[in-house]
Amino acid sequence: MNQEDIIIKKCFTCIFDMEMPFVNLTEQVLGDGDEKQQYMVQLIGKHLNHISLNKSKIDENSILMQILPEDEGQLEPFANEIADEIHTLMQEKSTDIPMGSGVFLWAFCEDREYVCFFKLNYQNKFVDSIDANGKEKWVLNTKVIPSITQKITELFFIDIKNRKVQISNRKHYVENEKSNYLSDMILQLSMEQSEEEVVKTYQEAVIDTIQECYEEKAPEKIMEYKQVVAESITKTGELNIEEIQKEVFEDNEQAKAICKEKLQEKSIPVKPIEVNKKMEKKLLKKQKIVTKNGIEILVPIDYLKDPSIFEYHQYEDGTISILIKDGIKKLV
């Protein structure tokens, strides 16, 4: 996503502080290209459509639907409601949710309008300064806003047009029970797995099946599977689960049935999974092979099942030996 295509129309900030009796929402005027505006744009660009975010569709009869703003002019009452709910939750039911700054944005990006929320949990950092006597001193600042490179763990995006939500999956203790307070208590959503979770669970199910059914030939079959995945994504932009299983397990009906059962147990849909650019890049990257001694070898996906380059053997203890037949350049 190009940051030039992100337009922020409204911005409100607040402080989530256990010592404050209430949360005070403040409208921020962002200058065109100033540092604060750049920071907000980078927040959106870095996190929108990230593969780690969980997804949900807003129920037409939900409380969230009743307070959802229709345009940027209605962002303030919505932000006030959400900020007050979070602040009350922190004060009355949880001491685990960290203090920080809240940011509510109405933004236009990728031809869609979004309500964006980021909770910027405070960082504890020293500030170096000179006191009135000319002496250097270090002062611990306990309310530093995280830099754009640091991880933001609590956030959500609401697509105003199609009523779809992308939300982080950070869990905190609330009344002695760990939960995702943003989705479970604040927005009250029925969550779907994130793209990252679905793909990871699917990969685990397939690899478990291969190791169970192919034994000593498992290493070669795993490499074959990864190449089939790469080819599927390159051609269609999707992880076509049914087609991949059909191709990988065409020689073993039992393996096909076992894999199908594992996917049903883990609630993985059989329909193709649309893969965004970030996940595509992750799945198409080179395969890393790490030896017992910690030596790492990066191998292009296309080479993995080429018998003229690699020969695999799996032992009873689960370890694998790999013979690299291709010549290695002499180190200078």
Short mmCIF file of C-alpha atoms in Angstrom, two decimals:
data_model
loop_
_atom_site.label_atom_id
_atom_site.label_comp_id
_atom_site.label_asym_id
_atom_site.label_seq_id
_atom_site.Cartn_x
_atom_site.Cartn_y
_atom_site.Cartn_z
CA MET A 1 0.00 0.00 0.00
CA ASN A 2 1.37 3.42 -1.00
CA GLN A 3 1.29 5.90 1.86
CA GLU A 4 0.50 8.64 -0.65
CA ASP A 5 -2.89 6.99 -1.19
CA ILE A 6 -3.86 7.23 2.52
CA ILE A 7 -5.91 10.31 3.41
CA ILE A 8 -6.76 11.00 7.06
CA LYS A 9 -9.92 13.07 7.40
CA LYS A 10 -10.38 13.09 11.19
CA CYS A 11 -8.16 12.32 14.16
CA PHE A 12 -9.00 12.05 17.87
CA THR A 13 -6.62 11.00 20.63
CA CYS A 14 -7.07 10.16 24.31
CA ILE A 15 -5.14 8.86 27.32
CA PHE A 16 -5.90 5.54 29.01
CA ASP A 17 -4.60 6.15 32.52
CA MET A 18 -5.67 4.22 35.64
CA GLU A 19 -5.24 7.33 37.79
CA MET A 20 -7.58 9.49 35.70
CA PRO A 21 -11.30 9.41 36.64
CA PHE A 22 -12.38 9.61 33.00
CA VAL A 23 -10.96 9.55 29.49
CA ASN A 24 -10.66 12.90 27.71
CA LEU A 25 -11.00 12.81 23.91
CA THR A 26 -9.15 15.52 21.97
CA GLU A 27 -9.37 16.33 18.27
CA GLN A 28 -5.97 16.64 16.62
CA VAL A 29 -5.38 18.85 13.59
CA LEU A 30 -2.84 17.11 11.39
CA GLY A 31 -0.74 19.34 9.16
CA ASP A 32 -0.12 18.22 5.60
CA GLY A 33 3.11 16.23 5.78
CA ASP A 34 3.99 17.12 9.39
CA GLU A 35 5.58 14.48 11.67
CA LYS A 36 2.35 13.62 13.50
CA GLN A 37 0.46 13.17 10.25
CA GLN A 38 3.26 11.01 8.83
CA TYR A 39 3.21 8.85 11.96
CA MET A 40 -0.56 8.24 11.65
CA VAL A 41 -0.26 7.42 7.94
CA GLN A 42 2.54 4.96 8.66
CA LEU A 43 0.44 3.29 11.35
CA ILE A 44 -2.29 2.59 8.82
CA GLY A 45 0.07 1.56 6.03
CA LYS A 46 1.94 -0.87 8.25
CA HIS A 47 -1.07 -2.63 9.79
CA LEU A 48 -4.06 -2.49 7.41
CA ASN A 49 -4.68 -5.94 5.81
CA HIS A 50 -1.86 -7.50 7.83
CA ILE A 51 -1.97 -11.30 7.75
CA SER A 52 -1.96 -11.51 11.57
CA LEU A 53 -5.27 -9.64 12.00
CA ASN A 54 -8.44 -11.57 12.76
CA LYS A 55 -11.56 -10.80 10.72
CA SER A 56 -15.25 -10.45 11.44
CA LYS A 57 -18.47 -9.19 9.91
CA ILE A 58 -20.58 -6.80 11.97
CA ASP A 59 -23.97 -8.25 12.87
CA GLU A 60 -26.80 -6.00 11.70
CA ASN A 61 -28.51 -6.35 15.09
CA SER A 62 -25.41 -5.76 17.20
CA ILE A 63 -24.70 -2.85 19.54
CA LEU A 64 -21.66 -1.96 17.41
CA MET A 65 -23.93 -1.49 14.39
CA GLN A 66 -26.05 0.98 16.36
CA ILE A 67 -23.11 3.28 17.17
CA LEU A 68 -21.12 2.81 13.94
CA PRO A 69 -20.48 6.21 12.27
CA GLU A 70 -21.65 6.74 8.72
CA ASP A 71 -19.22 9.56 7.96
CA GLU A 72 -16.28 11.40 9.54
CA GLY A 73 -18.65 13.85 11.24
CA GLN A 74 -19.93 11.01 13.44
CA LEU A 75 -16.50 9.72 14.44
CA GLU A 76 -16.33 11.73 17.69
CA PRO A 77 -19.34 10.16 19.49
CA PHE A 78 -18.23 6.71 18.36
CA ALA A 79 -14.68 7.32 19.63
CA ASN A 80 -16.05 8.67 22.92
CA GLU A 81 -18.15 5.54 23.42
CA ILE A 82 -15.32 3.10 22.65
CA ALA A 83 -12.72 5.05 24.67
CA ASP A 84 -15.02 5.22 27.68
CA GLU A 85 -15.69 1.46 27.51
CA ILE A 86 -11.96 0.67 27.41
CA HIS A 87 -11.18 3.09 30.25
CA THR A 88 -13.95 1.66 32.45
CA LEU A 89 -12.79 -1.88 31.72
CA MET A 90 -9.22 -1.01 32.73
CA GLN A 91 -10.33 0.65 35.96
CA GLU A 92 -12.98 -1.79 37.14
CA LYS A 93 -12.12 -5.22 35.75
CA SER A 94 -8.47 -5.43 34.75
CA THR A 95 -5.07 -4.31 35.97
CA ASP A 96 -3.35 -6.23 33.16
CA ILE A 97 -4.32 -3.94 30.27
CA PRO A 98 -1.40 -1.49 29.93
CA MET A 99 -1.80 2.28 29.97
CA GLY A 100 -1.27 4.18 26.75
CA SER A 101 -2.63 6.62 24.22
CA GLY A 102 -5.66 5.89 22.08
CA VAL A 103 -5.87 7.06 18.46
CA PHE A 104 -9.12 7.13 16.47
CA LEU A 105 -8.88 7.93 12.76
CA TRP A 106 -11.29 8.31 9.88
CA ALA A 107 -9.20 7.45 6.84
CA PHE A 108 -9.65 6.94 3.13
CA CYS A 109 -7.40 4.32 1.56
CA GLU A 110 -7.61 1.78 -1.24
CA ASP A 111 -10.90 3.37 -2.38
CA ARG A 112 -12.51 2.61 0.98
CA GLU A 113 -13.31 4.53 4.14
CA TYR A 114 -12.16 3.11 7.46
CA VAL A 115 -12.53 3.79 11.13
CA CYS A 116 -9.11 3.00 12.59
CA PHE A 117 -8.14 2.52 16.22
CA PHE A 118 -4.67 2.11 17.70
CA LYS A 119 -3.78 1.72 21.37
CA LEU A 120 -0.21 2.95 21.72
CA ASN A 121 1.04 1.35 24.93
CA TYR A 122 3.58 3.50 26.74
CA GLN A 123 7.30 2.75 26.64
CA ASN A 124 9.61 3.44 29.60
CA LYS A 125 12.71 5.28 28.34
CA PHE A 126 15.38 7.56 29.74
CA VAL A 127 15.63 11.17 28.54
CA ASP A 128 19.07 12.79 28.78
CA SER A 129 19.05 16.49 29.72
CA ILE A 130 20.92 19.29 31.47
CA ASP A 131 19.51 20.59 34.77
CA ALA A 132 19.45 24.21 36.08
CA ASN A 133 22.98 23.78 37.48
CA GLY A 134 24.39 22.70 34.14
CA LYS A 135 24.74 19.06 35.15
CA GLU A 136 23.72 16.16 32.96
CA LYS A 137 20.94 13.95 34.30
CA TRP A 138 18.89 11.01 33.13
CA VAL A 139 15.15 11.19 33.71
CA LEU A 140 12.93 8.11 33.21
CA ASN A 141 9.98 9.04 31.03
CA THR A 142 7.23 6.45 31.56
CA LYS A 143 4.84 7.74 28.89
CA VAL A 144 6.80 7.54 25.64
CA ILE A 145 4.74 6.81 22.51
CA PRO A 146 6.15 3.77 20.66
CA SER A 147 8.06 4.45 17.46
CA ILE A 148 6.62 3.32 14.14
CA THR A 149 9.03 0.35 14.09
CA GLN A 150 7.73 -1.02 17.39
CA LYS A 151 4.89 -3.52 17.51
CA ILE A 152 1.35 -2.23 18.06
CA THR A 153 -0.60 -5.04 19.74
CA GLU A 154 -4.12 -3.58 20.11
CA LEU A 155 -5.85 -2.13 17.07
CA PHE A 156 -8.78 -2.50 14.72
CA PHE A 157 -10.00 -1.33 11.31
CA ILE A 158 -13.67 -1.10 10.34
CA ASP A 159 -14.52 -0.99 6.63
CA ILE A 160 -17.54 1.35 6.66
CA LYS A 161 -19.01 0.18 3.36
CA ASN A 162 -18.99 -3.61 3.79
CA ARG A 163 -19.12 -3.62 7.63
CA LYS A 164 -16.04 -5.85 7.90
CA VAL A 165 -13.61 -5.64 10.80
CA GLN A 166 -9.91 -6.45 11.01
CA ILE A 167 -8.70 -6.68 14.60
CA SER A 168 -5.62 -7.67 16.59
CA ASN A 169 -5.61 -10.81 18.68
CA ARG A 170 -3.78 -9.57 21.79
CA LYS A 171 -5.12 -11.12 25.01
CA HIS A 172 -5.08 -9.68 28.55
CA TYR A 173 -6.46 -10.82 31.88
CA VAL A 174 -9.90 -9.39 32.62
CA GLU A 175 -11.51 -10.61 35.86
CA ASN A 176 -8.88 -13.38 36.08
CA GLU A 177 -9.65 -14.73 32.63
CA LYS A 178 -7.47 -14.10 29.58
CA SER A 179 -9.35 -12.75 26.58
CA ASN A 180 -9.14 -10.46 23.59
CA TYR A 181 -10.96 -7.61 25.30
CA LEU A 182 -11.23 -5.50 22.13
CA SER A 183 -13.17 -8.13 20.16
CA ASP A 184 -14.93 -9.95 23.02
CA MET A 185 -16.00 -7.06 25.29
CA ILE A 186 -15.64 -3.76 23.48
CA LEU A 187 -16.79 -4.52 19.91
CA GLN A 188 -18.50 -7.84 20.82
CA LEU A 189 -17.57 -9.62 17.60
CA SER A 190 -17.78 -13.23 16.43
CA MET A 191 -14.24 -13.79 15.22
CA GLU A 192 -12.81 -15.70 12.29
CA GLN A 193 -9.25 -16.97 12.20
CA SER A 194 -6.67 -14.65 10.69
CA GLU A 195 -5.18 -15.51 7.30
CA GLU A 196 -1.90 -16.26 9.05
CA GLU A 197 -3.60 -18.67 11.50
CA VAL A 198 -5.53 -20.48 8.75
CA VAL A 199 -2.46 -20.97 6.56
CA LYS A 200 -0.30 -22.06 9.51
CA THR A 201 -2.89 -24.58 10.73
CA TYR A 202 -3.40 -25.93 7.19
CA GLN A 203 0.35 -26.35 6.68
CA GLU A 204 0.68 -28.19 10.00
CA ALA A 205 -2.17 -30.57 9.10
CA VAL A 206 -0.66 -31.42 5.71
CA ILE A 207 2.88 -31.92 7.04
CA ASP A 208 1.60 -34.07 9.94
CA THR A 209 -0.26 -36.22 7.41
CA ILE A 210 2.82 -36.59 5.22
CA GLN A 211 5.03 -37.59 8.16
CA GLU A 212 2.40 -40.09 9.30
CA CYS A 213 1.76 -41.70 5.91
CA TYR A 214 5.03 -41.50 3.98
CA GLU A 215 7.60 -42.30 6.70
CA GLU A 216 11.10 -42.39 5.10
CA LYS A 217 9.83 -40.61 1.99
CA ALA A 218 8.28 -37.79 4.05
CA PRO A 219 11.09 -35.22 3.50
CA GLU A 220 10.77 -35.40 -0.28
CA LYS A 221 6.97 -35.28 -0.06
CA ILE A 222 7.09 -32.18 2.17
CA MET A 223 9.33 -30.43 -0.34
CA GLU A 224 6.96 -31.47 -3.13
CA TYR A 225 4.01 -30.06 -1.18
CA LYS A 226 5.75 -26.70 -0.68
CA GLN A 227 6.47 -26.46 -4.39
CA VAL A 228 2.83 -27.26 -5.26
CA VAL A 229 1.74 -24.47 -2.87
CA ALA A 230 4.12 -22.02 -4.55
CA GLU A 231 2.83 -22.96 -8.02
CA SER A 232 -0.82 -22.62 -6.92
CA ILE A 233 -0.28 -19.14 -5.48
CA THR A 234 1.76 -17.96 -8.47
CA LYS A 235 -0.96 -19.05 -10.92
CA THR A 236 -4.15 -18.06 -9.05
CA GLY A 237 -3.20 -15.86 -6.09
CA GLU A 238 -5.01 -18.37 -3.87
CA LEU A 239 -4.18 -21.31 -1.65
CA ASN A 240 -6.49 -23.81 -3.32
CA ILE A 241 -6.70 -26.44 -0.58
CA GLU A 242 -8.76 -29.00 -2.51
CA GLU A 243 -6.55 -28.86 -5.60
CA ILE A 244 -3.33 -28.96 -3.57
CA GLN A 245 -4.48 -32.02 -1.62
CA LYS A 246 -5.56 -33.74 -4.83
CA GLU A 247 -2.14 -33.18 -6.41
CA VAL A 248 0.02 -33.92 -3.35
CA PHE A 249 -1.89 -37.04 -2.29
CA GLU A 250 -2.83 -38.38 -5.73
CA ASP A 251 -0.75 -41.50 -4.98
CA ASN A 252 -2.28 -42.15 -1.54
CA GLU A 253 -6.04 -42.15 -0.90
CA GLN A 254 -5.51 -42.94 2.77
CA ALA A 255 -3.34 -39.85 3.22
CA LYS A 256 -5.97 -37.76 1.44
CA ALA A 257 -8.67 -38.99 3.84
CA ILE A 258 -6.50 -38.47 6.93
CA CYS A 259 -5.61 -34.92 5.88
CA LYS A 260 -9.27 -34.11 5.23
CA GLU A 261 -10.15 -35.34 8.72
CA LYS A 262 -7.41 -33.23 10.31
CA LEU A 263 -8.65 -30.12 8.51
CA GLN A 264 -12.22 -30.74 9.67
CA GLU A 265 -11.02 -31.13 13.27
CA LYS A 266 -9.25 -27.76 13.06
CA SER A 267 -12.23 -26.06 11.28
CA ILE A 268 -10.18 -25.18 8.19
CA PRO A 269 -12.45 -24.35 5.24
CA VAL A 270 -12.04 -26.41 2.06
CA LYS A 271 -12.72 -23.38 -0.12
CA PRO A 272 -9.68 -21.57 -1.62
CA ILE A 273 -7.95 -19.10 0.68
CA GLU A 274 -7.27 -15.74 -0.96
CA VAL A 275 -3.66 -14.80 -0.27
CA ASN A 276 -2.67 -11.16 0.05
CA LYS A 277 0.71 -9.80 -1.03
CA LYS A 278 2.32 -10.17 2.40
CA MET A 279 1.32 -13.82 2.75
CA GLU A 280 2.23 -14.54 -0.88
CA LYS A 281 5.71 -13.18 -0.29
CA LYS A 282 6.02 -15.32 2.85
CA LEU A 283 4.95 -18.54 1.10
CA LEU A 284 7.04 -18.00 -2.03
CA LYS A 285 10.28 -17.15 -0.26
CA LYS A 286 13.23 -19.52 -0.21
CA GLN A 287 13.04 -22.52 2.10
CA LYS A 288 15.45 -22.36 5.03
CA ILE A 289 17.16 -25.63 5.94
CA VAL A 290 18.87 -25.60 9.35
CA THR A 291 21.34 -28.33 10.29
CA LYS A 292 21.84 -29.80 13.77
CA ASN A 293 24.95 -27.64 14.14
CA GLY A 294 23.04 -24.45 13.31
CA ILE A 295 24.21 -24.07 9.71
CA GLU A 296 21.51 -22.41 7.60
CA ILE A 297 21.01 -23.01 3.88
CA LEU A 298 18.51 -21.01 1.81
CA VAL A 299 17.07 -23.00 -1.08
CA PRO A 300 14.82 -21.67 -3.88
CA ILE A 301 11.44 -23.43 -3.76
CA ASP A 302 11.89 -24.69 -7.35
CA TYR A 303 14.97 -26.71 -6.37
CA LEU A 304 13.47 -28.53 -3.40
CA LYS A 305 12.30 -31.69 -5.17
CA ASP A 306 14.90 -31.77 -7.93
CA PRO A 307 16.60 -35.20 -7.47
CA SER A 308 19.62 -34.01 -9.41
CA ILE A 309 20.29 -31.46 -6.64
CA PHE A 310 18.91 -32.93 -3.38
CA GLU A 311 18.60 -36.41 -1.96
CA TYR A 312 16.69 -36.89 1.32
CA HIS A 313 16.65 -39.65 3.93
CA GLN A 314 14.58 -39.68 7.13
CA TYR A 315 15.71 -41.75 10.13
CA GLU A 316 13.56 -43.45 12.74
CA ASP A 317 14.25 -40.71 15.31
CA GLY A 318 12.69 -38.12 12.98
CA THR A 319 15.95 -36.51 11.83
CA ILE A 320 16.65 -36.00 8.14
CA SER A 321 19.87 -36.21 6.18
CA ILE A 322 20.15 -34.18 2.98
CA LEU A 323 22.73 -34.86 0.30
CA ILE A 324 23.42 -31.79 -1.85
CA LYS A 325 24.56 -33.10 -5.23
CA ASP A 326 24.98 -29.67 -6.80
CA GLY A 327 28.51 -28.32 -6.59
CA ILE A 328 29.30 -25.60 -4.01
CA LYS A 329 31.43 -22.68 -5.09
CA LYS A 330 34.86 -22.52 -3.51
CA LEU A 331 35.05 -20.03 -0.66
CA VAL A 332 37.67 -17.35 -1.17
#
